[in-house]
Coordinates of N, CA and C in Angstrom, one line a residue:
M614 N 10.9 -7.5 98.9 CA 11.1 -7.4 97.5 C 10.4 -8.5 96.8
K615 N 9.9 -8.2 95.6 CA 9.2 -9.3 94.8 C 9.6 -9.1 93.3
L616 N 9.9 -10.3 92.7 CA 10.4 -10.3 91.3 C 9.3 -10.9 90.4
Y617 N 8.9 -10.1 89.4 CA 8.0 -10.6 88.4 C 8.8 -11.2 87.3
D618 N 8.6 -12.5 87.0 CA 9.4 -13.3 86.2 C 8.7 -13.8 84.9
L619 N 9.5 -14.3 84.0 CA 9.0 -15.0 82.8 C 10.0 -16.2 82.6
K620 N 9.7 -17.4 82.8 CA 10.6 -18.5 82.8 C 11.4 -18.6 81.5
T621 N 10.7 -18.3 80.3 CA 11.4 -18.5 79.0 C 12.1 -17.2 78.5
G622 N 12.1 -16.2 79.3 CA 12.6 -14.9 78.8 C 14.2 -14.9 78.9
T623 N 14.8 -14.2 78.0 CA 16.2 -14.0 78.0 C 16.7 -13.1 79.1
N624 N 16.0 -12.0 79.2 CA 16.4 -11.0 80.3 C 16.0 -11.4 81.7
T625 N 14.9 -12.2 81.8 CA 14.6 -12.7 83.1 C 15.6 -13.8 83.5
R626 N 16.0 -14.6 82.5 CA 17.1 -15.6 82.8 C 18.4 -14.9 83.3
R627 N 18.7 -13.8 82.7 CA 19.9 -13.0 83.1 C 19.8 -12.6 84.6
V628 N 18.6 -12.2 85.0 CA 18.5 -11.8 86.4 C 18.5 -13.0 87.3
R629 N 17.9 -14.1 86.9 CA 17.9 -15.3 87.8 C 19.3 -15.8 88.0
I630 N 20.1 -15.9 86.9 CA 21.4 -16.3 87.0 C 22.2 -15.4 87.9
F631 N 22.1 -14.1 87.7 CA 22.8 -13.1 88.6 C 22.4 -13.4 90.1
L632 N 21.1 -13.5 90.4 CA 20.7 -13.7 91.7 C 21.3 -15.0 92.3
A633 N 21.3 -16.1 91.5 CA 21.8 -17.3 91.9 C 23.3 -17.2 92.2
E634 N 24.0 -16.5 91.4 CA 25.5 -16.3 91.6 C 25.7 -15.6 92.9
K635 N 24.8 -14.7 93.3 CA 24.9 -14.0 94.5 C 24.4 -14.8 95.7
G636 N 23.7 -15.9 95.5 CA 23.1 -16.6 96.5 C 21.9 -15.9 97.1
V637 N 21.2 -15.1 96.3 CA 20.0 -14.3 96.8 C 18.8 -15.0 96.2
K638 N 17.8 -15.2 97.1 CA 16.5 -15.8 96.7 C 15.4 -14.7 97.0
L639 N 14.6 -14.5 96.0 CA 13.5 -13.5 96.2 C 12.1 -14.2 95.9
P640 N 11.1 -13.7 96.6 CA 9.8 -14.2 96.2 C 9.5 -13.8 94.7
T641 N 8.9 -14.7 94.0 CA 8.8 -14.6 92.5 C 7.3 -14.7 92.1
V642 N 6.9 -13.9 91.2 CA 5.6 -14.0 90.6 C 5.8 -14.2 89.1
E643 N 5.3 -15.4 88.6 CA 5.4 -15.7 87.2 C 4.3 -15.0 86.4
V644 N 4.7 -14.2 85.4 CA 3.8 -13.5 84.6 C 3.5 -14.3 83.3
D645 N 2.2 -14.6 83.0 CA 1.9 -15.4 81.9 C 1.7 -14.5 80.6
M646 N 2.8 -14.5 79.8 CA 2.8 -13.7 78.6 C 1.9 -14.3 77.5
M647 N 1.8 -15.6 77.5 CA 0.9 -16.3 76.5 C -0.5 -15.8 76.6
T648 N -1.0 -15.6 77.8 CA -2.4 -15.1 78.0 C -2.5 -13.6 78.0
G649 N -1.4 -12.9 77.8 CA -1.4 -11.5 77.8 C -1.5 -10.8 79.2
E650 N -1.1 -11.6 80.2 CA -1.1 -11.0 81.6 C -0.2 -9.8 81.7
N651 N 0.9 -9.8 80.9 CA 1.8 -8.6 81.0 C 1.2 -7.4 80.4
K652 N 0.1 -7.5 79.7 CA -0.6 -6.4 79.1 C -1.9 -6.0 79.9
S653 N -2.1 -6.6 81.0 CA -3.2 -6.3 81.8 C -3.1 -4.9 82.5
P654 N -4.2 -4.2 82.8 CA -4.0 -2.9 83.4 C -3.3 -3.0 84.8
D655 N -3.4 -4.0 85.5 CA -2.7 -4.1 86.8 C -1.2 -4.2 86.6
Y656 N -0.8 -5.0 85.6 CA 0.7 -5.1 85.4 C 1.2 -3.9 84.7
L657 N 0.5 -3.3 83.8 CA 1.0 -2.1 83.1 C 1.0 -0.9 84.1
S658 N 0.3 -1.0 85.1 CA 0.4 0.1 86.1 C 1.7 0.0 86.9
K659 N 2.3 -1.2 86.9 CA 3.6 -1.3 87.5 C 4.7 -1.1 86.5
N660 N 4.5 -1.6 85.3 CA 5.5 -1.4 84.2 C 4.8 -1.2 82.9
P661 N 4.7 0.1 82.5 CA 4.0 0.5 81.3 C 4.6 -0.2 80.0
M662 N 5.8 -0.7 80.1 CA 6.4 -1.3 78.9 C 5.9 -2.8 78.8
G663 N 5.3 -3.3 79.8 CA 4.7 -4.6 79.7 C 5.8 -5.7 79.6
T664 N 7.0 -5.5 80.1 CA 8.1 -6.4 80.0 C 8.4 -7.0 81.3
M665 N 9.1 -8.1 81.3 CA 9.7 -8.7 82.5 C 11.2 -8.9 82.3
P666 N 12.0 -8.9 83.3 CA 11.6 -8.9 84.7 C 11.2 -7.5 85.3
L667 N 10.6 -7.5 86.4 CA 10.3 -6.3 87.2 C 10.5 -6.6 88.6
L668 N 11.3 -5.7 89.3 CA 11.5 -5.9 90.7 C 10.8 -4.8 91.5
E669 N 9.9 -5.3 92.4 CA 9.1 -4.4 93.2 C 9.7 -4.4 94.6
L670 N 10.2 -3.2 95.0 CA 10.8 -3.1 96.3 C 9.8 -2.9 97.4
D671 N 10.2 -3.0 98.6 CA 9.3 -3.0 99.8 C 8.7 -1.6 99.9
D672 N 9.4 -0.5 99.4 CA 8.8 0.8 99.5 C 8.0 1.2 98.3
G673 N 7.8 0.2 97.4 CA 6.9 0.5 96.3 C 7.7 0.9 95.0
T674 N 9.0 1.1 95.1 CA 9.9 1.4 94.0 C 9.8 0.3 93.0
L675 N 9.8 0.6 91.7 CA 9.7 -0.5 90.7 C 10.9 -0.3 89.7
L676 N 11.7 -1.4 89.6 CA 12.8 -1.5 88.7 C 12.5 -2.4 87.6
A677 N 12.5 -1.9 86.3 CA 11.9 -2.7 85.2 C 12.9 -3.1 84.2
E678 N 14.2 -2.9 84.4 CA 15.2 -3.3 83.4 C 16.2 -4.3 84.0
S679 N 16.5 -5.4 83.3 CA 17.3 -6.4 83.9 C 18.6 -6.0 84.5
V680 N 19.4 -5.1 83.7 CA 20.7 -4.7 84.2 C 20.5 -3.8 85.4
A681 N 19.5 -2.9 85.4 CA 19.2 -2.1 86.6 C 19.0 -2.9 87.8
I682 N 18.2 -4.0 87.6 CA 17.9 -4.9 88.7 C 19.2 -5.5 89.2
C683 N 20.1 -6.0 88.3 CA 21.3 -6.6 88.7 C 22.2 -5.6 89.4
R684 N 22.3 -4.4 88.9 CA 23.1 -3.4 89.6 C 22.6 -3.1 91.0
Y685 N 21.3 -3.1 91.2 CA 20.8 -2.8 92.5 C 21.2 -4.0 93.5
I686 N 21.0 -5.2 93.0 CA 21.4 -6.4 93.8 C 22.9 -6.4 94.1
E687 N 23.7 -5.9 93.1 CA 25.2 -5.8 93.4 C 25.5 -4.9 94.5
E688 N 24.7 -3.8 94.6 CA 24.9 -2.8 95.7 C 24.6 -3.4 97.0
L689 N 23.5 -4.2 97.0 CA 23.1 -4.8 98.3 C 24.0 -6.0 98.7
H690 N 24.5 -6.7 97.7 CA 25.2 -7.9 97.9 C 26.5 -7.9 97.0
P691 N 27.5 -7.2 97.5 CA 28.7 -6.9 96.6 C 29.6 -8.1 96.4
E692 N 29.4 -9.2 97.1 CA 30.2 -10.4 96.9 C 29.4 -11.6 96.3
P693 N 29.9 -12.2 95.3 CA 31.1 -11.9 94.5 C 30.8 -10.7 93.6
P694 N 31.8 -9.9 93.3 CA 31.6 -8.7 92.5 C 31.5 -9.0 91.0
L695 N 30.2 -9.1 90.6 CA 30.0 -9.4 89.2 C 30.1 -8.2 88.2
F696 N 30.2 -7.0 88.8 CA 30.4 -5.8 88.0 C 31.8 -5.3 88.2
G697 N 32.6 -6.0 88.9 CA 34.0 -5.6 89.2 C 34.2 -5.0 90.5
A698 N 35.4 -5.0 91.1 CA 35.7 -4.6 92.4 C 36.6 -3.3 92.4
T699 N 37.3 -3.0 91.3 CA 38.1 -1.8 91.3 C 37.7 -0.9 90.1
P700 N 38.2 0.3 90.0 CA 37.8 1.2 88.9 C 38.1 0.5 87.5
I701 N 39.3 0.0 87.4 CA 39.6 -0.6 86.1 C 38.8 -1.9 85.8
E702 N 38.6 -2.7 86.8 CA 37.7 -3.9 86.6 C 36.3 -3.5 86.2
R703 N 35.8 -2.5 86.9 CA 34.4 -2.0 86.5 C 34.3 -1.5 85.1
A704 N 35.4 -0.7 84.7 CA 35.4 -0.2 83.4 C 35.5 -1.3 82.3
L705 N 36.4 -2.2 82.5 CA 36.5 -3.3 81.5 C 35.3 -4.2 81.4
I706 N 34.7 -4.5 82.6 CA 33.5 -5.3 82.6 C 32.4 -4.6 81.9
E707 N 32.2 -3.3 82.2 CA 31.2 -2.5 81.5 C 31.4 -2.5 80.0
M708 N 32.7 -2.3 79.6 CA 33.0 -2.3 78.1 C 32.5 -3.7 77.5
W709 N 33.0 -4.8 78.1 CA 32.6 -6.1 77.5 C 31.2 -6.4 77.7
H710 N 30.5 -6.0 78.7 CA 29.1 -6.2 78.9 C 28.3 -5.5 77.8
R711 N 28.7 -4.2 77.6 CA 28.1 -3.4 76.5 C 28.2 -4.1 75.2
R712 N 29.4 -4.6 74.9 CA 29.6 -5.3 73.6 C 28.7 -6.6 73.5
M713 N 28.6 -7.3 74.6 CA 27.8 -8.5 74.6 C 26.3 -8.2 74.3
E714 N 25.9 -7.1 74.8 CA 24.5 -6.7 74.6 C 24.3 -6.2 73.1
L715 N 25.1 -5.3 72.7 CA 25.0 -4.7 71.4 C 25.3 -5.6 70.2
E716 N 26.4 -6.4 70.4 CA 26.9 -7.2 69.3 C 26.4 -8.6 69.3
L717 N 25.9 -9.1 70.4 CA 25.5 -10.5 70.4 C 24.0 -10.6 70.8
M718 N 23.6 -10.1 71.9 CA 22.2 -10.3 72.4 C 21.2 -9.6 71.4
I719 N 21.4 -8.4 71.1 CA 20.4 -7.7 70.3 C 20.3 -8.3 68.9
P720 N 21.4 -8.6 68.2 CA 21.2 -9.3 66.9 C 20.5 -10.7 67.0
I721 N 20.8 -11.4 68.0 CA 20.1 -12.7 68.2 C 18.6 -12.5 68.4
I722 N 18.3 -11.5 69.3 CA 16.9 -11.2 69.5 C 16.2 -10.7 68.3
D723 N 16.9 -9.9 67.5 CA 16.3 -9.4 66.2 C 16.0 -10.6 65.3
H724 N 16.9 -11.6 65.2 CA 16.6 -12.7 64.4 C 15.4 -13.5 64.9
F725 N 15.3 -13.7 66.2 CA 14.2 -14.4 66.8 C 12.9 -13.7 66.6
V726 N 12.9 -12.4 67.0 CA 11.6 -11.7 66.9 C 11.1 -11.5 65.5
H727 N 12.0 -11.4 64.5 CA 11.5 -11.2 63.2 C 11.4 -12.4 62.3
S728 N 11.6 -13.6 62.9 CA 11.4 -14.8 62.2 C 10.5 -15.8 62.9
S729 N 10.2 -15.6 64.2 CA 9.4 -16.6 65.0 C 7.9 -16.4 64.8
A730 N 7.3 -17.6 64.7 CA 5.8 -17.6 64.6 C 5.2 -17.0 65.8
F731 N 5.8 -17.0 67.0 CA 5.3 -16.5 68.2 C 5.0 -15.0 68.1
Y732 N 5.9 -14.3 67.3 CA 5.8 -12.8 67.2 C 5.0 -12.4 66.0
K733 N 4.6 -13.3 65.2 CA 4.0 -13.0 63.9 C 2.7 -12.1 64.0
E734 N 2.0 -12.3 65.1 CA 0.8 -11.5 65.3 C 1.0 -10.4 66.3
R735 N 2.3 -10.3 66.8 CA 2.6 -9.3 67.8 C 3.3 -8.0 67.3
L736 N 3.9 -8.2 66.1 CA 4.6 -7.0 65.5 C 4.7 -7.2 64.0
S737 N 5.2 -6.2 63.3 CA 5.4 -6.3 61.9 C 6.8 -6.8 61.7
Q738 N 6.8 -8.1 61.3 CA 8.1 -8.8 61.1 C 8.8 -8.3 59.8
V739 N 10.1 -8.2 59.8 CA 10.9 -7.8 58.6 C 11.9 -8.9 58.4
A740 N 11.8 -9.6 57.3 CA 12.7 -10.8 57.0 C 14.1 -10.3 57.0
D741 N 14.4 -9.1 56.4 CA 15.8 -8.7 56.3 C 16.4 -8.4 57.6
I742 N 15.6 -7.9 58.6 CA 16.1 -7.7 60.0 C 16.6 -9.0 60.6
A743 N 15.7 -10.1 60.4 CA 16.0 -11.4 60.9 C 17.3 -11.9 60.3
H744 N 17.4 -11.8 59.0 CA 18.6 -12.3 58.2 C 19.9 -11.6 58.7
R745 N 19.8 -10.2 58.7 CA 21.0 -9.5 59.1 C 21.4 -9.7 60.6
G746 N 20.3 -9.9 61.4 CA 20.6 -10.2 62.8 C 21.4 -11.5 63.0
R747 N 21.0 -12.5 62.3 CA 21.7 -13.8 62.4 C 23.1 -13.7 61.8
L748 N 23.3 -13.1 60.7 CA 24.6 -12.9 60.1 C 25.5 -12.1 61.1
H749 N 25.0 -11.0 61.6 CA 25.8 -10.2 62.5 C 26.2 -10.9 63.7
A750 N 25.3 -11.6 64.3 CA 25.6 -12.4 65.5 C 26.6 -13.4 65.3
Q751 N 26.5 -14.2 64.2 CA 27.5 -15.2 64.0 C 28.9 -14.6 63.6
E752 N 28.9 -13.5 63.0 CA 30.2 -12.8 62.8 C 30.8 -12.5 64.1
R753 N 30.0 -11.9 65.0 CA 30.6 -11.5 66.3 C 30.9 -12.8 67.1
M754 N 30.3 -13.9 66.9 CA 30.7 -15.1 67.6 C 32.1 -15.5 67.2
R755 N 32.4 -15.4 65.9 CA 33.7 -15.7 65.5 C 34.8 -14.8 66.0
W756 N 34.4 -13.5 66.1 CA 35.3 -12.5 66.7 C 35.5 -12.9 68.2
L757 N 34.4 -13.2 68.9 CA 34.5 -13.5 70.3 C 35.3 -14.8 70.5
D758 N 35.2 -15.7 69.6 CA 36.0 -17.0 69.7 C 37.5 -16.7 69.8
G759 N 37.9 -15.7 69.0 CA 39.4 -15.3 69.0 C 39.7 -14.7 70.4
E760 N 38.8 -13.9 70.9 CA 39.1 -13.3 72.2 C 39.2 -14.3 73.3
L761 N 38.3 -15.3 73.3 CA 38.3 -16.4 74.3 C 39.4 -17.4 74.1
A762 N 40.2 -17.2 73.1 CA 41.4 -18.0 73.0 C 42.5 -17.5 73.9
K763 N 42.3 -16.2 74.4 CA 43.3 -15.5 75.2 C 43.0 -15.6 76.7
R764 N 41.8 -15.9 77.1 CA 41.4 -15.8 78.5 C 40.2 -16.7 78.8
P765 N 39.9 -17.1 80.0 CA 38.9 -18.0 80.3 C 37.5 -17.4 80.3
F766 N 37.3 -16.1 80.5 CA 36.0 -15.5 80.6 C 35.9 -14.3 79.7
I767 N 34.8 -13.8 79.5 CA 34.6 -12.7 78.5 C 35.4 -11.4 78.9
A768 N 35.4 -11.0 80.1 CA 36.1 -9.8 80.5 C 37.4 -10.0 81.2
G769 N 37.9 -11.3 81.3 CA 39.1 -11.5 82.1 C 39.2 -12.9 82.7
D770 N 39.7 -12.9 83.9 CA 39.9 -14.2 84.6 C 38.7 -14.6 85.5
Q771 N 37.7 -13.8 85.6 CA 36.6 -14.1 86.5 C 35.2 -14.0 85.7
Y772 N 34.3 -14.8 86.2 CA 32.9 -14.8 85.7 C 32.2 -13.6 86.1
T773 N 31.6 -12.8 85.2 CA 31.0 -11.6 85.5 C 29.6 -11.4 84.7
I774 N 29.0 -10.2 84.9 CA 27.8 -9.9 84.2 C 27.9 -10.0 82.7
A775 N 29.1 -9.8 82.2 CA 29.4 -9.9 80.7 C 29.2 -11.4 80.3
D776 N 29.7 -12.3 81.1 CA 29.5 -13.7 80.8 C 28.0 -14.1 80.9
I777 N 27.3 -13.6 81.9 CA 25.9 -13.9 82.1 C 25.1 -13.4 80.9
T778 N 25.4 -12.2 80.4 CA 24.6 -11.7 79.2 C 24.9 -12.5 78.0
A779 N 26.2 -12.8 77.7 CA 26.6 -13.6 76.6 C 26.0 -15.0 76.7
Q780 N 26.0 -15.6 77.8 CA 25.4 -16.9 78.1 C 23.9 -17.0 77.7
C781 N 23.2 -16.0 78.2 CA 21.8 -15.9 78.0 C 21.5 -15.7 76.5
A782 N 22.3 -14.8 75.8 CA 22.1 -14.6 74.4 C 22.3 -15.9 73.6
L783 N 23.4 -16.6 74.0 CA 23.7 -17.9 73.2 C 22.7 -19.0 73.5
I784 N 22.1 -19.0 74.7 CA 21.0 -20.0 74.9 C 19.8 -19.7 73.9
L785 N 19.5 -18.4 73.9 CA 18.4 -18.0 72.9 C 18.8 -18.4 71.5
G786 N 20.1 -18.0 71.1 CA 20.5 -18.3 69.7 C 20.5 -19.8 69.4
K787 N 20.9 -20.6 70.4 CA 20.9 -22.1 70.2 C 19.5 -22.6 69.9
N788 N 18.5 -22.0 70.6 CA 17.1 -22.5 70.5 C 16.3 -21.9 69.4
T789 N 16.9 -20.8 68.7 CA 16.1 -20.1 67.7 C 16.8 -19.9 66.4
G790 N 17.8 -20.7 66.1 CA 18.4 -20.6 64.8 C 19.6 -19.8 64.6
T791 N 20.2 -19.4 65.7 CA 21.5 -18.6 65.6 C 22.5 -19.3 66.5
P792 N 23.0 -20.5 66.2 CA 23.9 -21.3 67.1 C 25.3 -20.8 66.9
I793 N 26.1 -21.3 67.8 CA 27.6 -21.0 67.7 C 28.1 -21.7 66.5
P794 N 28.9 -21.0 65.6 CA 29.4 -21.7 64.4 C 30.3 -22.9 64.8
N795 N 30.3 -23.8 63.9 CA 31.1 -25.0 64.2 C 32.6 -24.8 64.3
D796 N 33.1 -23.7 63.7 CA 34.5 -23.4 63.7 C 34.9 -22.5 64.9
S797 N 34.0 -22.3 65.9 CA 34.3 -21.4 67.0 C 34.5 -22.3 68.3
Q798 N 35.7 -23.0 68.3 CA 35.9 -23.9 69.4 C 36.1 -23.3 70.7
H799 N 36.7 -22.1 70.8 CA 37.0 -21.5 72.1 C 35.7 -20.9 72.7
L800 N 34.8 -20.4 71.8 CA 33.5 -20.0 72.3 C 32.7 -21.1 72.7
A801 N 32.8 -22.2 72.0 CA 32.0 -23.5 72.4 C 32.6 -24.0 73.7
R802 N 33.9 -23.9 73.9 CA 34.5 -24.4 75.2 C 34.0 -23.5 76.3
W803 N 34.0 -22.2 76.1 CA 33.5 -21.3 77.2 C 32.0 -21.5 77.5
F804 N 31.2 -21.7 76.4 CA 29.8 -21.9 76.6 C 29.5 -23.2 77.3
G805 N 30.3 -24.2 77.0 CA 30.1 -25.5 77.7 C 30.4 -25.4 79.2
E806 N 31.5 -24.6 79.5 CA 31.9 -24.4 80.9 C 30.9 -23.6 81.7
V807 N 30.4 -22.5 81.2 CA 29.5 -21.7 81.9 C 28.1 -22.4 82.0
S808 N 27.8 -23.2 81.1 CA 26.6 -24.0 81.1 C 26.6 -25.1 82.2
K809 N 27.8 -25.4 82.7 CA 27.9 -26.4 83.8 C 27.9 -25.8 85.1
R810 N 27.9 -24.5 85.2 CA 27.8 -23.8 86.5 C 26.5 -24.1 87.2
P811 N 26.4 -24.4 88.5 CA 25.2 -24.7 89.2 C 24.1 -23.6 88.9
T812 N 24.5 -22.4 88.7 CA 23.6 -21.3 88.5 C 23.0 -21.2 87.1
A813 N 23.5 -22.0 86.2 CA 23.0 -22.0 84.8 C 21.6 -22.4 84.7
R814 N 21.1 -23.2 85.6 CA 19.7 -23.7 85.6 C 18.8 -22.9 86.3
A815 N 19.2 -21.7 86.7 CA 18.3 -20.8 87.5 C 17.1 -20.4 86.7

């Protein structure tokens, strides 16, 4: 297997943390997005979307979405169970993971993509999308703060893919203008704790 990576990417970080939590090391190829390597004919022949991460299996199968890659690794390496070990655990983790993607990660990405100079020449930026993304994300951070007053991790008592996704979203938010609100002490506590995990630097 071979992993095509982007060191600064949010979704690539999600896969790297997941792999590190599993204790799995893969050969990695860094794709240079700044020079447009991800838009080269060779890379697009592997992933027509031009995005990273991309996992190339030994039989030539190509997995190009971060959660699909994580699910595949979970099947190969079920311990620790980051998607849950029982039907109810898997359902609850799926529910919370979906919320972290839709309510936290996507709005933070919207703000970044539609306000960053990096994307100015790459797409048609809409200031209102950036503004609404930031407001929505911080609203949801305050909601999540209340949830984390009740338990140590996003989906319960154990660190899971839901935490990894929220963690990666908040790293991006911290660095691009959508930080954790000052009044969200439980979310800040959680973020501080997950950021101290050895895998957080993956």
